[in-house]
Tab-separated table of C-alpha atoms and ligand atoms in Angstrom:
chain	number	residue	atom	x	y	z
A	15	MET	CA	-13.310	49.926	-8.540
A	16	LYS	CA	-11.084	53.150	-6.785
A	17	GLU	CA	-10.839	54.513	-10.541
A	18	THR	CA	-14.749	54.035	-11.474
A	19	ILE	CA	-15.449	56.032	-7.747
A	20	LYS	CA	-13.119	59.030	-8.422
A	21	ARG	CA	-14.951	59.004	-11.675
A	22	THR	CA	-18.140	59.014	-10.315
A	23	ILE	CA	-16.876	61.258	-7.878
A	24	LEU	CA	-15.806	63.719	-10.956
A	25	LEU	CA	-18.609	63.557	-12.516
A	26	LEU	CA	-21.137	64.085	-9.688
A	27	SER	CA	-18.746	67.356	-9.349
A	28	ILE	CA	-19.019	68.383	-13.025
A	29	ALA	CA	-22.890	67.690	-12.676
A	30	THR	CA	-23.038	69.887	-9.283
A	31	ILE	CA	-21.228	72.554	-11.014
A	32	LEU	CA	-23.542	72.715	-14.123
A	33	ILE	CA	-26.846	72.606	-12.134
A	34	THR	CA	-25.678	75.801	-10.452
A	35	TYR	CA	-25.052	77.415	-13.340
A	36	LEU	CA	-28.357	76.597	-15.421
A	37	SER	CA	-30.185	77.455	-12.057
A	38	VAL	CA	-28.326	80.426	-11.884
A	39	PHE	CA	-28.990	81.269	-15.364
A	40	TYR	CA	-32.652	79.959	-14.706
A	41	LEU	CA	-33.018	82.549	-11.957
A	42	MET	CA	-32.075	85.308	-13.770
A	43	LYS	CA	-34.483	85.078	-16.176
A	44	LEU	CA	-37.224	84.897	-13.701
A	45	GLU	CA	-35.508	87.866	-12.785
A	46	ILE	CA	-34.856	86.897	-8.787
A	47	ILE	CA	-31.491	87.078	-9.109
A	48	LEU	CA	-30.771	90.498	-10.225
A	49	THR	CA	-28.262	90.260	-13.466
A	50	ASP	CA	-26.806	93.914	-12.851
A	51	ASN	CA	-25.027	93.379	-10.042
A	52	LEU	CA	-24.521	89.205	-9.333
A	53	PHE	CA	-22.473	90.214	-6.256
A	54	GLN	CA	-25.159	91.885	-4.199
A	55	ILE	CA	-25.832	90.019	-0.977
A	56	ASN	CA	-29.164	88.443	-1.535
A	57	ASN	CA	-28.047	86.946	-4.895
A	58	ILE	CA	-25.089	85.620	-3.194
A	59	ILE	CA	-26.862	84.145	-0.496
A	60	ILE	CA	-29.475	82.797	-3.210
A	61	LEU	CA	-26.481	81.552	-5.294
A	62	LEU	CA	-25.044	79.888	-2.264
A	63	ILE	CA	-27.973	78.400	-1.024
A	64	ILE	CA	-28.485	76.851	-4.838
A	65	PHE	CA	-24.466	75.677	-4.439
A	66	ALA	CA	-25.302	74.157	-1.158
A	67	VAL	CA	-28.216	72.297	-1.902
A	68	VAL	CA	-27.289	71.167	-5.277
A	69	LEU	CA	-23.878	70.377	-3.513
A	70	THR	CA	-25.994	68.392	-0.639
A	71	LEU	CA	-27.859	66.491	-3.373
A	72	ALA	CA	-25.038	65.145	-5.326
A	73	SER	CA	-22.939	64.060	-1.865
A	74	VAL	CA	-26.045	61.975	-0.470
A	75	LEU	CA	-26.406	60.740	-4.317
A	76	SER	CA	-22.865	59.926	-4.360
A	77	LYS	CA	-23.070	58.407	-1.262
A	78	MET	CA	-25.773	56.270	-2.449
A	79	ILE	CA	-23.942	54.790	-5.067
A	80	ILE	CA	-20.184	54.701	-3.896
A	81	PHE	CA	-21.056	53.421	-0.430
A	82	PRO	CA	-21.845	50.005	-1.740
A	83	LEU	CA	-19.819	50.324	-4.631
A	84	LYS	CA	-17.183	50.507	-1.587
A	85	LYS	CA	-18.683	47.814	0.686
A	86	LEU	CA	-17.991	45.587	-2.560
A	87	GLU	CA	-14.917	46.530	-2.942
A	88	LYS	CA	-14.127	45.899	0.628
A	89	ASN	CA	-16.107	42.782	0.324
A	90	MET	CA	-13.698	41.623	-3.198
A	91	LYS	CA	-10.600	42.432	-1.530
A	92	SER	CA	-11.631	40.412	1.663
A	93	VAL	CA	-12.232	37.610	0.032
A	94	ILE	CA	-9.010	37.534	-2.319
A	95	ASP	CA	-7.515	37.671	1.460
A	96	GLY	CA	-8.841	34.025	1.920
A	97	LYS	CA	-12.014	35.814	3.992
A	98	ALA	CA	-15.406	34.212	3.657
A	99	LEU	CA	-17.639	35.529	1.567
A	100	GLU	CA	-20.405	37.704	3.044
A	101	THR	CA	-22.635	39.595	0.511
A	102	LYS	CA	-26.038	40.200	2.651
A	103	HIS	CA	-25.449	42.783	4.303
A	104	LEU	CA	-24.175	44.966	0.797
A	105	LYS	CA	-27.618	44.925	-0.302
A	106	GLY	CA	-29.034	47.228	2.743
A	107	TYR	CA	-26.909	50.282	1.724
A	108	ASN	CA	-28.245	50.702	-1.513
A	109	LYS	CA	-31.454	52.076	-3.180
A	110	PHE	CA	-30.276	51.591	-6.593
A	111	LYS	CA	-31.984	48.440	-8.607
A	112	GLU	CA	-28.816	48.746	-11.098
A	113	ILE	CA	-26.224	47.980	-8.041
A	114	ASP	CA	-28.656	45.604	-6.361
A	115	GLU	CA	-28.652	43.699	-9.921
A	116	LEU	CA	-24.549	44.456	-9.892
A	117	ILE	CA	-24.449	42.894	-6.027
A	118	ASP	CA	-26.792	40.001	-7.111
A	119	ILE	CA	-24.696	38.409	-9.859
A	120	TYR	CA	-21.522	39.416	-7.844
A	121	SER	CA	-22.912	37.047	-5.043
A	122	THR	CA	-24.015	34.459	-7.307
A	123	MET	CA	-20.630	34.805	-8.806
A	124	MET	CA	-18.820	34.583	-5.646
A	125	GLU	CA	-21.202	31.226	-4.806
A	126	VAL	CA	-20.065	29.238	-8.105
A	127	ILE	CA	-16.462	29.759	-7.035
A	128	LYS	CA	-16.872	29.421	-3.699
A	129	LYS	CA	-18.804	25.939	-4.686
A	130	ASN	CA	-16.034	25.344	-7.236
A	131	ASN	CA	-12.973	25.881	-4.903
A	132	PHE	CA	-14.452	23.701	-2.372
A	133	ASP	CA	-15.257	20.764	-5.182
A	134	LEU	CA	-11.677	21.453	-6.008
A	135	ASN	CA	-10.513	21.458	-3.023
A	136	SER	CA	-12.003	18.507	-1.683
A	137	GLN	CA	-11.218	16.922	-4.854
A	138	LYS	CA	-7.601	17.767	-4.486
A	139	SER	CA	-7.499	17.025	-0.676
A	140	LYS	CA	-9.141	13.210	-1.749
A	141	THR	CA	-6.316	12.925	-4.001
A	142	GLU	CA	-3.867	13.572	-1.231
A	143	ILE	CA	-4.942	11.430	1.098
A	144	ILE	CA	-5.318	8.438	-1.785
A	145	LEU	CA	-1.551	9.295	-2.671
A	146	GLU	CA	-0.167	9.462	1.130
A	147	GLN	CA	-2.017	6.107	2.240
A	148	MET	CA	-0.708	3.946	-1.096
A	149	ALA	CA	1.472	1.202	-1.060
A	150	ASP	CA	2.917	2.177	-4.365
A	151	GLY	CA	5.341	4.510	-4.615
A	152	VAL	CA	3.906	7.853	-7.239
A	153	ILE	CA	6.469	10.932	-7.747
A	154	ALA	CA	5.506	13.875	-10.795
A	155	PHE	CA	7.983	15.558	-12.311
A	156	SER	CA	7.083	18.684	-14.141
A	157	VAL	CA	8.225	19.225	-17.937
A	158	THR	CA	11.140	21.330	-16.285
A	159	LYS	CA	12.151	17.902	-14.591
A	160	ASP	CA	11.429	19.183	-11.117
A	161	VAL	CA	9.941	17.013	-8.432
A	162	VAL	CA	6.379	18.513	-8.448
A	163	HIS	CA	4.769	15.630	-6.024
A	164	ILE	CA	6.053	12.955	-3.971
A	165	ASN	CA	4.196	10.281	-1.495
A	166	LYS	CA	5.528	9.011	1.620
A	167	SER	CA	5.745	5.267	-0.279
A	168	ALA	CA	8.225	6.639	-3.106
A	169	ILE	CA	10.503	8.134	-0.326
A	170	ASN	CA	10.699	5.435	1.689
A	171	LEU	CA	10.829	2.968	-0.995
A	172	LEU	CA	13.746	4.494	-2.989
A	173	GLY	CA	15.361	5.420	0.379
A	174	ILE	CA	15.514	9.563	-0.952
A	175	SER	CA	15.482	12.802	1.320
A	176	LYS	CA	14.607	16.016	-0.155
A	177	GLU	CA	17.681	16.947	-2.022
A	178	TYR	CA	16.331	14.500	-4.037
A	179	ASP	CA	13.958	17.051	-6.321
A	180	ASP	CA	14.273	16.522	-9.573
A	181	PHE	CA	14.281	13.795	-12.430
A	182	ASP	CA	18.017	13.502	-13.212
A	183	LYS	CA	19.088	13.377	-8.853
A	184	ILE	CA	16.533	10.691	-8.417
A	185	ILE	CA	17.627	8.601	-11.821
A	186	LYS	CA	21.225	9.112	-10.533
A	187	LYS	CA	20.443	7.515	-7.353
A	188	LEU	CA	19.147	4.640	-9.270
A	189	SER	CA	21.515	4.199	-11.732
A	190	LEU	CA	19.781	3.975	-14.326
A	191	GLN	CA	20.463	5.049	-17.747
A	192	LEU	CA	17.504	6.833	-18.704
A	193	GLU	CA	16.863	10.695	-20.094
A	194	PHE	CA	14.141	12.814	-19.545
A	195	ASP	CA	12.951	12.994	-22.871
A	196	GLN	CA	13.291	9.520	-23.815
A	197	ILE	CA	10.385	8.992	-21.802
A	198	MET	CA	8.286	12.368	-22.518
A	199	TYR	CA	8.534	11.703	-26.299
A	200	LEU	CA	7.565	7.935	-26.494
A	201	PRO	CA	6.620	6.556	-29.246
A	202	ASN	CA	2.327	6.178	-28.567
A	203	TYR	CA	2.864	7.713	-24.963
A	204	LYS	CA	3.252	4.284	-23.757
A	205	ASN	CA	5.185	3.453	-20.559
A	206	ILE	CA	8.440	2.021	-19.536
A	207	GLU	CA	9.414	-0.336	-16.975
A	208	TYR	CA	12.387	-1.305	-14.878
A	209	LYS	CA	13.039	-3.270	-12.502
A	210	VAL	CA	16.122	-2.081	-9.886
A	211	ILE	CA	16.517	-3.514	-5.853
A	212	ILE	CA	17.381	-1.106	-3.424
A	213	ASN	CA	18.040	-1.587	0.346
A	214	GLU	CA	17.155	-5.688	-0.637
A	215	ASN	CA	14.025	-4.785	-2.381
A	216	VAL	CA	12.733	-5.596	-5.709
A	217	LEU	CA	11.444	-2.832	-6.866
A	218	ASN	CA	9.406	-2.298	-10.326
A	219	LEU	CA	9.667	1.377	-11.690
A	220	ILE	CA	6.761	2.557	-13.813
A	221	PHE	CA	7.743	5.745	-16.133
A	222	VAL	CA	4.316	7.430	-17.734
A	223	PRO	CA	4.800	10.412	-19.531
A	224	PHE	CA	1.187	12.694	-19.151
A	225	PHE	CA	0.049	15.348	-21.230
A	226	SER	CA	-2.984	18.266	-21.279
A	227	ASP	CA	-5.861	18.225	-23.600
A	228	LYS	CA	-4.281	20.121	-26.253
A	229	LEU	CA	-1.417	17.320	-26.099
A	230	ILE	CA	1.291	19.751	-24.617
A	231	PRO	CA	3.404	17.891	-22.737
A	232	MET	CA	2.911	17.829	-19.167
A	233	GLY	CA	5.603	15.735	-17.193
A	234	ILE	CA	6.335	12.508	-16.041
A	235	ILE	CA	4.556	10.229	-13.625
A	236	MET	CA	6.949	7.643	-12.244
A	237	VAL	CA	5.330	4.694	-10.246
A	238	VAL	CA	7.594	2.398	-7.589
A	239	ARG	CA	6.315	-0.682	-6.862
A	240	ASN	CA	7.543	-3.274	-3.830
A	241	VAL	CA	7.563	-6.243	-6.217
A	242	THR	CA	10.133	-8.292	-3.974
A	243	GLU	CA	7.064	-10.910	-2.124
A	244	SER	CA	5.890	-11.805	-5.827
A	245	VAL	CA	9.238	-12.020	-7.083
A	246	ARG	CA	10.322	-14.036	-3.699
A	247	LEU	CA	6.605	-16.266	-4.727
A	248	ASP	CA	7.583	-16.736	-8.387
A	249	ASN	CA	11.283	-17.910	-7.346
A	250	MET	CA	9.330	-20.613	-4.782
A	251	ARG	CA	7.296	-21.942	-7.641
A	252	LYS	CA	9.672	-22.204	-10.138
A	253	GLU	CA	12.000	-23.912	-7.503
A	254	PHE	CA	9.210	-26.085	-6.451
A	255	VAL	CA	8.393	-27.075	-9.700
A	256	ALA	CA	12.214	-27.999	-10.486
A	257	ASN	CA	12.546	-29.907	-6.892
A	258	VAL	CA	9.215	-32.405	-7.490
A	259	SER	CA	10.900	-32.514	-11.200
A	260	HIS	CA	14.198	-33.752	-9.431
A	261	GLU	CA	12.503	-35.724	-6.671
A	262	LEU	CA	10.655	-37.718	-9.115
A	263	LYS	CA	12.814	-38.132	-11.387
A	264	THR	CA	15.833	-39.926	-9.349
A	265	PRO	CA	13.440	-42.843	-8.044
A	266	LEU	CA	12.252	-43.089	-11.833
A	267	THR	CA	15.953	-43.166	-13.296
A	268	SER	CA	16.487	-46.381	-10.810
A	269	ILE	CA	13.482	-48.146	-11.711
A	270	LYS	CA	14.024	-47.189	-15.386
A	271	GLY	CA	17.581	-48.929	-14.970
A	272	TYR	CA	16.883	-51.572	-12.618
A	273	SER	CA	14.025	-52.781	-14.681
A	274	GLU	CA	15.564	-52.566	-17.872
A	275	THR	CA	18.566	-54.307	-16.413
A	276	MET	CA	16.132	-57.021	-15.328
A	277	MET	CA	14.818	-57.800	-18.835
A	278	ARG	CA	18.187	-59.714	-19.772
A	279	VAL	CA	17.776	-63.209	-19.410
A	280	ASP	CA	21.728	-63.595	-17.688
A	281	LEU	CA	20.420	-63.011	-14.260
A	282	THR	CA	20.646	-65.077	-11.245
A	283	GLY	CA	17.672	-65.825	-8.591
A	284	ALA	CA	19.309	-63.750	-5.912
A	285	GLU	CA	20.224	-60.664	-8.747
A	286	ILE	CA	16.576	-60.558	-9.784
A	287	SER	CA	14.966	-60.393	-6.012
A	288	GLU	CA	17.892	-57.496	-5.056
A	289	PHE	CA	16.873	-55.450	-8.095
A	290	ALA	CA	13.154	-56.367	-7.320
A	291	ARG	CA	13.663	-54.952	-3.912
A	292	VAL	CA	15.673	-51.776	-5.163
A	293	ILE	CA	12.470	-51.059	-7.666
A	294	ASN	CA	10.315	-51.580	-4.623
A	295	GLN	CA	11.948	-49.459	-2.696
A	296	GLU	CA	12.078	-46.434	-5.186
A	297	ALA	CA	8.677	-46.982	-5.980
A	298	ASN	CA	7.426	-46.340	-2.557
A	299	ARG	CA	9.478	-43.360	-2.428
A	300	MET	CA	7.551	-42.157	-5.437
A	301	ASP	CA	4.793	-42.955	-3.634
A	302	ARG	CA	5.257	-41.025	-0.345
A	303	LEU	CA	6.152	-38.093	-2.435
A	304	VAL	CA	2.861	-38.341	-4.436
A	305	ALA	CA	0.977	-38.999	-1.497
A	306	ASP	CA	2.897	-35.949	0.184
A	307	LEU	CA	2.319	-33.792	-2.733
A	308	LEU	CA	-1.596	-34.665	-2.635
A	309	GLN	CA	-1.832	-33.601	0.999
A	310	LEU	CA	0.011	-30.277	0.550
A	311	SER	CA	-2.199	-29.708	-2.408
A	312	LYS	CA	-5.319	-30.011	-0.461
A	313	PHE	CA	-4.166	-27.875	2.044
A	314	ASP	CA	-3.154	-25.267	-0.786
A	315	TYR	CA	-7.212	-25.365	-1.910
A	316	SER	CA	-8.540	-25.444	1.787
A	317	LYS	CA	-10.128	-28.996	0.892
A	318	ALA	CA	-8.498	-30.514	3.768
A	319	SER	CA	-11.163	-31.623	6.248
A	320	TRP	CA	-11.071	-31.809	9.732
A	321	LYS	CA	-12.335	-34.152	12.018
A	322	LYS	CA	-11.853	-32.216	15.187
A	323	THR	CA	-13.016	-33.726	18.463
A	324	THR	CA	-12.054	-34.011	22.069
A	325	PHE	CA	-9.116	-36.323	22.983
A	326	SER	CA	-6.168	-37.059	25.529
A	327	LEU	CA	-2.841	-35.278	24.040
A	328	SER	CA	-1.080	-36.781	26.927
A	329	ASP	CA	-2.406	-40.185	25.917
A	330	LEU	CA	-1.701	-39.740	22.102
A	331	ALA	CA	1.620	-38.825	23.079
A	332	ASN	CA	2.371	-42.317	24.728
A	333	THR	CA	0.717	-44.098	22.516
A	334	VAL	CA	2.657	-42.661	19.665
A	335	THR	CA	6.489	-42.788	21.853
A	336	GLU	CA	5.255	-46.835	21.745
A	337	LYS	CA	5.230	-47.124	18.427
A	338	MET	CA	8.165	-45.273	17.574
A	339	LYS	CA	10.227	-47.188	20.078
A	340	TYR	CA	11.285	-50.026	17.854
A	341	SER	CA	12.689	-47.228	14.694
A	342	ALA	CA	14.229	-45.565	17.569
A	343	SER	CA	15.965	-48.719	18.796
A	344	GLN	CA	17.009	-49.406	15.534
A	345	LYS	CA	19.780	-46.634	16.339
A	346	GLU	CA	19.704	-47.142	20.097
A	347	HIS	CA	18.165	-43.863	20.971
A	348	ILE	CA	16.094	-43.732	24.067
A	349	VAL	CA	12.538	-42.093	23.530
A	350	LYS	CA	10.415	-41.266	26.482
A	351	CYS	CA	7.072	-39.252	27.254
A	352	GLU	CA	6.432	-37.606	30.096
A	353	VAL	CA	3.003	-35.874	30.671
A	354	ILE	CA	3.344	-32.841	33.073
A	355	VAL	CA	-0.311	-32.127	33.049
A	356	PRO	CA	-2.655	-34.575	31.534
A	357	THR	CA	-4.727	-32.847	29.180
A	358	LYS	CA	-6.761	-32.640	26.509
A	359	VAL	CA	-7.513	-30.859	23.080
A	360	TYR	CA	-10.031	-30.440	20.274
A	361	ALA	CA	-8.239	-30.676	16.710
A	362	ASP	CA	-8.443	-33.933	14.437
A	363	LYS	CA	-6.595	-36.967	16.259
A	364	ASP	CA	-5.224	-38.609	12.697
A	365	SER	CA	-3.323	-35.208	12.172
A	366	ILE	CA	-1.919	-34.591	15.276
A	367	GLU	CA	-0.819	-37.838	15.111
A	368	GLN	CA	0.735	-37.666	11.803
A	369	VAL	CA	2.457	-34.546	13.353
A	370	ILE	CA	3.852	-36.341	16.284
A	371	MET	CA	5.391	-39.214	14.656
A	372	ASN	CA	6.350	-36.857	11.843
A	373	ILE	CA	8.718	-34.697	14.139
A	374	VAL	CA	9.753	-37.643	16.590
A	375	SER	CA	10.763	-39.585	13.161
A	376	ASN	CA	13.321	-36.527	12.328
A	377	SER	CA	14.521	-36.488	15.988
A	378	ILE	CA	15.371	-40.377	14.988
A	379	LYS	CA	17.064	-39.567	11.714
A	380	TYR	CA	18.921	-36.098	12.589
A	381	THR	CA	20.558	-37.415	15.884
A	382	PRO	CA	23.384	-39.630	16.005
A	383	ASP	CA	22.940	-43.263	17.626
A	384	GLY	CA	22.617	-43.261	21.335
A	385	GLY	CA	20.756	-40.221	21.010
A	386	ASN	CA	17.917	-39.117	23.838
A	387	ILE	CA	14.497	-37.917	22.557
A	388	MET	CA	11.977	-36.532	25.009
A	389	LEU	CA	8.282	-35.852	24.578
A	390	TYR	CA	6.729	-33.213	27.030
A	391	VAL	CA	3.071	-32.610	27.371
A	392	GLY	CA	1.038	-29.941	29.580
A	393	THR	CA	-1.054	-26.859	29.772
A	394	VAL	CA	0.338	-23.111	29.471
A	395	ASN	CA	-2.022	-19.965	28.849
A	396	ASN	CA	-5.326	-21.991	28.569
A	397	SER	CA	-3.912	-23.935	25.697
A	398	ALA	CA	-1.855	-28.183	25.726
A	399	TYR	CA	1.150	-27.891	24.672
A	400	ILE	CA	3.268	-30.826	23.327
A	401	LYS	CA	7.083	-30.830	23.210
A	402	ILE	CA	9.478	-33.009	21.527
A	403	ILE	CA	13.303	-32.386	22.313
A	404	ASP	CA	16.342	-34.417	20.712
A	405	ASN	CA	19.842	-33.867	21.634
A	406	GLY	CA	20.741	-34.252	17.912
A	407	MET	CA	22.426	-32.264	15.091
A	408	GLY	CA	20.259	-29.921	15.636
A	409	ILE	CA	19.741	-26.802	12.628
A	410	SER	CA	21.287	-23.666	12.035
A	411	GLU	CA	19.877	-19.797	12.509
A	412	LYS	CA	19.961	-19.176	8.827
A	413	ASP	CA	17.785	-23.040	7.781
A	414	LEU	CA	15.742	-22.522	10.650
A	415	GLN	CA	13.889	-19.651	8.727
A	416	ARG	CA	13.015	-21.773	6.070
A	417	ILE	CA	12.514	-24.777	7.619
A	418	PHE	CA	8.703	-24.829	7.140
A	419	GLU	CA	9.133	-23.982	3.591
A	420	ARG	CA	7.965	-26.994	0.847
A	421	PHE	CA	11.397	-29.440	-0.267
A	422	TYR	CA	13.986	-27.589	2.497
A	423	ARG	CA	16.606	-29.612	3.369
A	424	VAL	CA	19.460	-28.393	5.369
A	425	ASP	CA	21.324	-31.432	3.939
A	426	LYS	CA	19.967	-32.721	1.064
A	427	ALA	CA	21.814	-35.573	0.047
A	428	ARG	CA	21.607	-36.842	3.904
A	429	SER	CA	17.668	-36.447	3.885
A	430	ARG	CA	16.968	-38.047	0.579
A	431	GLN	CA	19.450	-41.242	1.731
A	432	MET	CA	17.381	-41.578	4.619
A	433	GLY	CA	14.334	-41.753	2.139
A	434	GLY	CA	12.956	-37.790	3.061
A	435	THR	CA	11.297	-35.537	0.408
A	436	GLY	CA	11.881	-32.456	3.094
A	437	LEU	CA	7.550	-31.960	2.879
A	438	GLY	CA	7.318	-33.303	6.369
A	439	LEU	CA	7.851	-29.945	8.043
A	440	ALA	CA	6.099	-28.190	5.206
A	441	ILE	CA	2.866	-30.793	5.778
A	442	VAL	CA	2.950	-30.248	9.707
A	443	LYS	CA	2.618	-26.730	10.038
A	444	GLU	CA	-0.174	-26.567	7.826
A	445	ILE	CA	-1.794	-29.455	9.597
A	446	VAL	CA	-0.662	-27.417	13.002
A	447	ASP	CA	-2.449	-24.037	11.475
A	448	GLY	CA	-5.424	-26.099	10.574
A	449	ASN	CA	-6.163	-26.929	13.747
A	450	GLY	CA	-5.857	-23.567	15.238
A	451	GLY	CA	-2.967	-24.049	16.986
A	452	ASN	CA	1.063	-22.697	16.691
A	453	ILE	CA	4.438	-24.186	16.444
A	454	ASP	CA	7.725	-23.392	17.487
A	455	ILE	CA	10.937	-24.856	16.766
A	456	LYS	CA	14.530	-24.041	18.775
A	457	SER	CA	17.607	-25.261	17.578
A	458	GLU	CA	21.662	-25.032	17.916
A	459	ILE	CA	24.079	-26.757	15.875
A	460	ASP	CA	25.143	-30.182	17.530
A	461	LYS	CA	23.267	-29.609	20.727
A	462	GLY	CA	20.048	-30.613	19.662
A	463	THR	CA	16.240	-29.319	18.660
A	464	GLU	CA	13.369	-28.504	20.403
A	465	ILE	CA	10.159	-28.215	18.519
A	466	ILE	CA	6.780	-26.656	20.348
A	467	ILE	CA	3.251	-27.262	19.414
A	468	THR	CA	0.215	-25.686	21.219
A	469	LEU	CA	-3.127	-26.815	20.663
A	470	PRO	CA	-6.358	-25.361	21.637
A	471	VAL	CA	-7.914	-27.071	24.471
A	472	LYS	CA	-11.898	-26.150	23.622
B	510	ATP	N1	15.281	-32.328	14.896
B	510	ATP	C1	16.382	-32.257	13.385
B	510	ATP	N2	17.210	-32.513	14.259
B	510	ATP	C2	18.320	-32.044	12.744
B	510	ATP	N3	17.332	-31.505	11.684
B	510	ATP	C3	16.147	-31.680	11.803
B	510	ATP	C4	15.731	-32.108	12.269
B	510	ATP	N4	14.184	-32.082	11.599
B	510	ATP	C5	14.283	-32.122	10.802
B	510	ATP	N5	15.474	-31.202	10.613
B	510	ATP	C6	16.102	-30.947	9.402
B	510	ATP	O1	15.091	-30.022	8.328
B	510	ATP	C7	14.859	-30.940	7.176
B	510	ATP	C8	13.515	-30.667	6.954
B	510	ATP	O2	12.648	-31.228	7.600
B	510	ATP	P1	11.441	-32.254	6.957
B	510	ATP	O3	10.853	-33.000	7.652
B	510	ATP	O4	10.725	-31.546	6.266
B	510	ATP	O5	11.993	-32.871	5.447
B	510	ATP	P2	12.583	-34.629	5.476
B	510	ATP	O6	12.900	-35.289	6.803
B	510	ATP	O7	13.960	-34.293	5.090
B	510	ATP	O8	11.585	-35.482	4.936
B	510	ATP	P3	10.140	-35.737	4.808
B	510	ATP	O9	10.394	-35.810	6.689
B	510	ATP	O10	9.398	-35.294	4.070
B	510	ATP	O11	10.323	-37.186	4.615
B	510	ATP	C9	15.486	-32.131	7.364
B	510	ATP	O12	15.977	-32.351	6.046
B	510	ATP	C10	16.819	-32.136	7.982
B	510	ATP	O13	17.597	-31.472	7.566
B	511	MG	MG1	11.102	-35.399	7.861
């Protein structure tokens, strides 16, 4: 722009000199200027006047051209410096159509750039927000292996700091045997996946090469996904299938063995009735297991229909206590129910009875003979509660965390020997949750266990 202005000034100066020269030549022809002595006072005055007029005209002309151009230049510079674009005032200083058109084109061009810039910036900030808010970690590496973008989740999941700013450092930290080019030049531009364990999290790492429109390698995107929960669920599912098969296989083996023996003809009547008793016992066990599984499957598919009514929890606790007294007496336990505050609850009565029976029967099973089992009923924070306390063998802290899992038993052999399937507490938890209640368990090895259930009053 400066060069153009300089050139315009130069041209105008030359034009001034030329016009002055031509004017002198013309005036000489008209004999207004005397040729014999050009340096006469009159001639000098006329010449000076001509020069002044032409100079004034030239400078006015140059100002008319240069001023808007200068303004345009200033405007462009301020746009380059990142200031807001303002072209409206440019046109006011100008008298030439061509410059007006130039300013118009410039304004239109700047408006388009401004709009594109805005679109680009909003797109960029949208992408950045999405990347930052993503639960998955994302790292973008350039072809020079540098980290060009890394989001918060990637930093947290991989447990890395700012020093991990290139591909090799990150790969080394993950203890992977992986080369940058190995991913960049994958056949069919596919991706590579790895599983690593970092800070007790199972992470799925996906590496994808990315290219420009003309298939020029641009870099690699690495996605970090925390799959700990799905791995855990997958393991639980496998464990569940293994448990069901095992639980069914054990009584089936007995039934098969005893029934085969019974087919022998040389058995006494007493032997036959003993074998039939065992077969019946094992069949009952299988029946219980299948019933429990069916009940759990109803909860899983939300098919459990609760017949909620308002009933007295204190009365129900007393009834269950009476019902359980016989089996408790078999182990010389004392079972008592104490109603602190008589209270009603709004829940499915039969299911809640099943819950209390389940917990009390656990207390009976897992308390050495001659134990004390207490049931308390009362109210707390606008809810009703029932507390079942025993002074039995207790549960360790580690086992407590998994106690509501299906088939989880502290001592498998002992539980099985007592006819347990390990599904009791899992069912209890589902029933309590389904009735809008809450269950909490505290326990100490060799001291006893306390289970507290709160239920809605209305
Ligand atoms: N009161 C308790 N004292 C000590 N351990 C307990 C008590 N209640 C439960 N447990 C432990 O928790 C495990 C899970 O209990 P849960 O009621 O789910 O299964 P189970 O009693 O073994 O079988 P099920 O109830 O299906 O017949 C039990 O195997 C036992 O090890
Ligand atoms: Mg049980």
